[in-house]
Coordinates of C-alpha atoms in Angstrom, one line a residue:
M1035 CA 0.1 0.0 0.0
Q1036 CA 1.4 3.4 -1.1
G1037 CA 1.5 6.4 1.1
L1038 CA -0.4 9.6 1.0
G1039 CA 2.8 11.0 -0.5
G1040 CA 3.2 8.5 -3.1
R1041 CA 3.0 9.1 -6.9
R1042 CA -0.7 9.0 -8.2
P1043 CA -1.4 6.4 -10.9
D1044 CA -2.0 7.8 -14.5
P1045 CA -5.5 7.9 -15.4
P1046 CA -6.7 5.4 -17.9
T1047 CA -6.5 6.2 -21.5
D1048 CA -10.0 5.5 -22.3
V1049 CA -10.9 8.4 -19.9
L1050 CA -8.7 10.8 -21.6
S1051 CA -10.4 9.9 -25.1
F1052 CA -13.8 10.5 -23.7
G1053 CA -15.8 12.5 -26.2
R1054 CA -13.6 11.8 -29.2
E1055 CA -14.9 9.7 -32.1
P1056 CA -12.6 7.1 -33.7
G1057 CA -10.6 8.4 -36.6
D1058 CA -10.4 12.0 -34.9
D1059 CA -6.7 11.8 -34.8
H1060 CA -6.3 15.0 -37.0
A1061 CA -9.2 17.0 -35.1
G1062 CA -6.9 19.8 -34.2
E1063 CA -5.9 20.2 -37.8
P1064 CA -7.6 22.6 -40.0
A1065 CA -10.4 21.0 -42.1
E1066 CA -9.8 20.9 -45.9
A1067 CA -11.9 23.1 -48.1
P1068 CA -14.4 21.1 -50.0
E1069 CA -13.8 20.7 -53.6
A1070 CA -15.5 22.8 -56.0
P1071 CA -18.0 21.2 -58.0
E1072 CA -16.9 20.5 -61.5
A1073 CA -18.6 22.7 -64.2
P1074 CA -20.9 20.8 -66.5
E1075 CA -19.6 20.0 -69.8
E1076 CA -21.2 22.0 -72.6
A1077 CA -23.4 19.9 -74.5
P1078 CA -22.3 19.6 -78.4
E1079 CA -23.9 21.9 -81.0
P1080 CA -26.7 19.8 -82.9
R1081 CA -25.4 18.7 -86.2
A1082 CA -27.3 20.5 -89.1
P1083 CA -29.0 17.9 -91.0
T1084 CA -27.6 17.0 -94.4
L1085 CA -29.3 16.8 -97.7
L1086 CA -29.3 13.0 -97.4
D1087 CA -30.8 13.2 -93.8
Q1088 CA -33.8 15.3 -95.1
M1089 CA -34.3 12.7 -97.8
G1090 CA -34.7 10.1 -95.2
G1091 CA -31.1 8.8 -95.2
V1092 CA -30.1 5.8 -97.4
S1093 CA -33.0 3.7 -96.1
G1094 CA -35.5 6.4 -97.2
I1095 CA -34.1 6.5 -100.7
V1096 CA -34.0 2.7 -101.0
A1097 CA -37.7 2.5 -99.4
S1098 CA -39.0 5.0 -102.0
G1099 CA -38.1 2.7 -104.8
V1100 CA -39.6 -0.4 -103.3
P1101 CA -43.0 0.1 -104.8
V1102 CA -41.7 0.5 -108.3
V1103 CA -39.8 -2.8 -107.9
V1104 CA -42.9 -4.6 -106.6
F1105 CA -45.0 -3.3 -109.6
V1106 CA -42.3 -4.3 -112.1
V1107 CA -42.0 -7.7 -110.7
A1108 CA -45.6 -8.5 -110.1
Q1109 CA -46.3 -7.5 -113.6
A1110 CA -43.5 -9.7 -115.1
V1111 CA -44.7 -12.7 -112.9
A1112 CA -48.5 -12.2 -113.0
G1113 CA -49.0 -10.1 -116.0
N1114 CA -52.1 -8.6 -114.6
L1115 CA -52.5 -4.8 -114.3
V1116 CA -54.8 -4.6 -111.4
A1117 CA -52.9 -7.0 -109.3
S1118 CA -49.6 -5.1 -110.0
I1119 CA -51.2 -1.8 -109.0
V1120 CA -52.7 -3.3 -105.9
A1121 CA -49.2 -4.7 -104.9
A1122 CA -47.3 -1.5 -105.5
V1123 CA -49.8 0.4 -103.4
V1124 CA -49.8 -2.1 -100.5
S1125 CA -46.1 -2.1 -100.5
A1126 CA -46.0 1.7 -100.5
V1127 CA -48.3 1.7 -97.5
A1128 CA -46.3 -1.0 -95.8
V1129 CA -43.2 1.1 -96.0
A1130 CA -44.8 4.1 -94.6
V1131 CA -46.1 2.0 -91.5
W1132 CA -42.6 0.5 -91.2
R1133 CA -40.9 3.8 -91.1
L1134 CA -43.6 5.1 -88.7
V1135 CA -43.3 2.3 -86.1
R1136 CA -39.5 2.5 -86.2
G1137 CA -39.6 6.4 -85.6
E1138 CA -37.9 7.2 -88.8
A1139 CA -38.8 10.2 -91.1
V1140 CA -42.2 9.3 -92.6
Q1141 CA -42.1 12.4 -95.1
P1142 CA -40.2 10.3 -98.0
A1143 CA -42.4 7.3 -97.6
L1144 CA -45.5 9.5 -97.7
S1145 CA -44.1 11.3 -100.8
G1146 CA -43.5 7.9 -102.3
L1147 CA -46.9 6.7 -101.5
L1148 CA -48.5 9.8 -103.3
G1149 CA -46.4 9.4 -106.2
V1150 CA -47.4 5.7 -106.5
A1151 CA -51.1 6.3 -106.0
V1152 CA -50.8 9.0 -109.1
C1153 CA -48.8 6.5 -111.2
A1154 CA -51.4 3.7 -110.4
F1155 CA -54.2 5.9 -111.3
V1156 CA -52.6 6.7 -114.7
A1157 CA -52.0 3.3 -115.5
W1158 CA -55.3 2.4 -114.4
R1159 CA -57.2 5.1 -116.6
T1160 CA -54.8 4.3 -119.7
G1161 CA -55.3 0.4 -119.2
E1162 CA -51.8 -0.3 -119.9
A1163 CA -49.0 -1.2 -117.7
K1164 CA -46.7 1.2 -119.1
G1165 CA -48.8 4.1 -118.1
F1166 CA -47.4 3.4 -114.4
F1167 CA -44.1 4.9 -115.6
L1168 CA -45.6 7.9 -117.7
L1169 CA -45.8 10.3 -114.9
G1170 CA -41.8 9.6 -114.0
I1171 CA -40.9 10.2 -117.7
W1172 CA -42.3 13.6 -118.0
T1173 CA -41.2 14.4 -114.6
S1174 CA -37.7 13.7 -115.5
L1175 CA -38.1 16.2 -118.4
V1176 CA -39.3 18.9 -116.2
Y1177 CA -36.7 18.4 -113.6
G1178 CA -34.0 18.3 -116.2
G1179 CA -35.2 21.6 -117.8
V1180 CA -35.3 23.4 -114.5
F1181 CA -31.8 22.4 -113.5
L1182 CA -30.5 23.5 -117.0
L1183 CA -32.4 26.6 -116.8
S1184 CA -30.7 27.4 -113.5
V1185 CA -27.2 26.9 -114.9
L1186 CA -28.0 29.2 -117.8
V1187 CA -29.2 32.2 -115.4
R1188 CA -25.9 31.7 -113.3
R1189 CA -27.9 30.2 -110.4
P1190 CA -27.2 26.4 -110.2
L1191 CA -30.0 24.7 -108.5
V1192 CA -27.8 22.4 -106.5
G1193 CA -26.1 25.5 -105.0
V1194 CA -29.1 27.3 -104.3
L1195 CA -30.9 24.5 -102.7
W1196 CA -28.1 23.5 -100.6
H1197 CA -27.3 26.9 -99.0
L1198 CA -30.9 27.6 -98.6
V1199 CA -31.7 24.6 -96.8
N1200 CA -28.5 25.2 -94.5
G1201 CA -29.4 28.9 -94.1
E1202 CA -26.0 29.9 -95.4
G1203 CA -27.1 32.6 -97.6
Q1204 CA -26.3 33.1 -101.3
T1205 CA -23.1 34.8 -101.1
W1206 CA -21.3 31.5 -102.6
R1207 CA -22.0 32.9 -105.8
R1208 CA -19.4 35.5 -105.5
D1209 CA -16.7 33.0 -105.7
P1210 CA -16.1 31.7 -109.3
R1211 CA -14.7 28.5 -108.4
V1212 CA -17.8 27.5 -106.2
L1213 CA -20.1 28.7 -108.7
R1214 CA -18.2 26.4 -111.3
A1215 CA -18.4 23.6 -109.1
F1216 CA -22.1 24.0 -108.4
D1217 CA -22.6 24.3 -112.2
L1218 CA -21.0 20.9 -112.9
A1219 CA -23.3 19.3 -110.1
S1220 CA -26.4 20.7 -111.5
L1221 CA -25.2 19.7 -115.1
A1222 CA -24.8 16.2 -113.8
W1223 CA -28.4 16.2 -112.7
V1224 CA -29.4 17.6 -116.1
V1225 CA -27.6 14.6 -117.7
V1226 CA -29.3 12.1 -115.4
F1227 CA -32.9 13.5 -116.0
G1228 CA -32.3 14.0 -119.7
A1229 CA -31.0 10.5 -120.2
R1230 CA -34.0 9.2 -118.2
F1231 CA -36.4 11.1 -120.4
V1232 CA -34.9 10.2 -123.8
V1233 CA -34.3 6.4 -123.1
Q1234 CA -37.7 5.8 -121.4
R1235 CA -39.6 8.1 -123.7
W1236 CA -38.4 6.0 -126.6
L1237 CA -39.1 2.7 -125.0
Y1238 CA -42.7 3.8 -123.9
D1239 CA -43.6 4.2 -127.7
S1240 CA -41.7 1.1 -128.8
V1241 CA -42.8 -2.5 -129.0
Y1242 CA -40.5 -3.2 -126.0
A1243 CA -42.5 -1.2 -123.6
D1244 CA -44.1 -4.0 -121.7
T1245 CA -40.9 -6.0 -121.6
W1246 CA -38.1 -3.4 -120.6
L1247 CA -39.6 -0.2 -119.6
G1248 CA -40.0 -1.3 -116.0
W1249 CA -36.4 -2.7 -115.6
V1250 CA -34.8 0.1 -117.5
R1251 CA -36.7 2.3 -115.0
L1252 CA -35.1 0.6 -112.1
A1253 CA -31.5 0.6 -113.7
M1254 CA -31.6 4.3 -114.5
G1255 CA -33.0 5.1 -111.0
V1256 CA -30.7 4.9 -108.1
P1257 CA -27.3 4.0 -109.9
L1258 CA -27.5 7.3 -112.0
A1259 CA -28.7 9.2 -109.1
L1260 CA -25.6 8.0 -106.9
L1261 CA -23.2 9.2 -109.7
A1262 CA -25.0 12.8 -109.9
A1263 CA -24.8 12.7 -106.1
A1264 CA -21.0 12.1 -105.9
V1265 CA -20.6 15.2 -108.2
T1266 CA -22.9 17.2 -105.7
V1267 CA -21.1 16.0 -102.7
W1268 CA -17.7 17.3 -104.4
A1269 CA -19.3 20.6 -105.1
I1270 CA -20.5 20.9 -101.5
R1271 CA -16.9 20.0 -100.2
R1272 CA -15.4 22.7 -102.5
S1273 CA -17.8 25.3 -101.1
R1274 CA -17.1 24.4 -97.6
A1275 CA -13.4 24.7 -98.3
A1276 CA -13.9 28.1 -100.1
S1277 CA -15.8 29.5 -97.1
E1278 CA -13.1 28.3 -94.5
A1279 CA -10.3 29.7 -96.6
P1280 CA -10.9 33.6 -95.8
A1281 CA -11.3 32.7 -92.0
S1282 CA -7.9 31.0 -92.0
T1283 CA -6.2 33.8 -93.9
G1284 CA -7.5 36.3 -91.6
R1285 CA -6.2 34.5 -88.6
R1286 CA -2.6 34.2 -90.3
R1287 CA -2.6 38.1 -91.0
S1288 CA -3.8 38.9 -87.5
T1289 CA -0.8 36.8 -86.1
R1290 CA 1.7 38.2 -88.4
S1291 CA 0.6 41.8 -87.6
S1292 CA 0.9 40.9 -83.7
R1293 CA 4.3 39.8 -84.1
A1294 CA 5.4 42.9 -85.9

């Protein structure tokens, strides 16, 4: 037994740690400032729809030709005008419903349905299968004439439509290189529509109309349009390069002046 003057025992450590939570070893240190929240990333600007997008994309172009294919095949197999007309109209309706269910652009399909309905009516009124292609023959003549006229008046229709759809104005006509490029693109469509009219109009009045007119219509459809579209894409790229050139030239000039 220790005397009264003896050393007092050290208090237990659990008493000294009363009121402190586990992990408070750095309680005396200043608390770190909370991290500032990161600024939300800016949403990318929506991409302007291209001409192909406005036509319903590749699927829209292909779908628009389905009723014609169905009519040609049905006429070749069955040889019955009414059955071919019904098959073409039903296929056009099916394409429109299919695109609607998939949430795709329905406008190309509806336009195709209207065109098929008119062609079917003409064929029914004439009583001949070749009447189904009569509207397309004369439409090719009108389209080709409009494109040719636009080149003659120095307002090539490809350039006018492209810059009008994209809201870029018509200042592109001041650049001779861009104007020449869109002249060539518009003339490419003149060749396509002109060839369609000449060949199909001749077949319409020949003895080969019932046999070859439908197949020639298919052969001169998408393949020729793709060739003209390639020239159109080239002209559009040339226009974009010309519009970006002044901006880059201005930046180089400003850099040189600042260095001076």
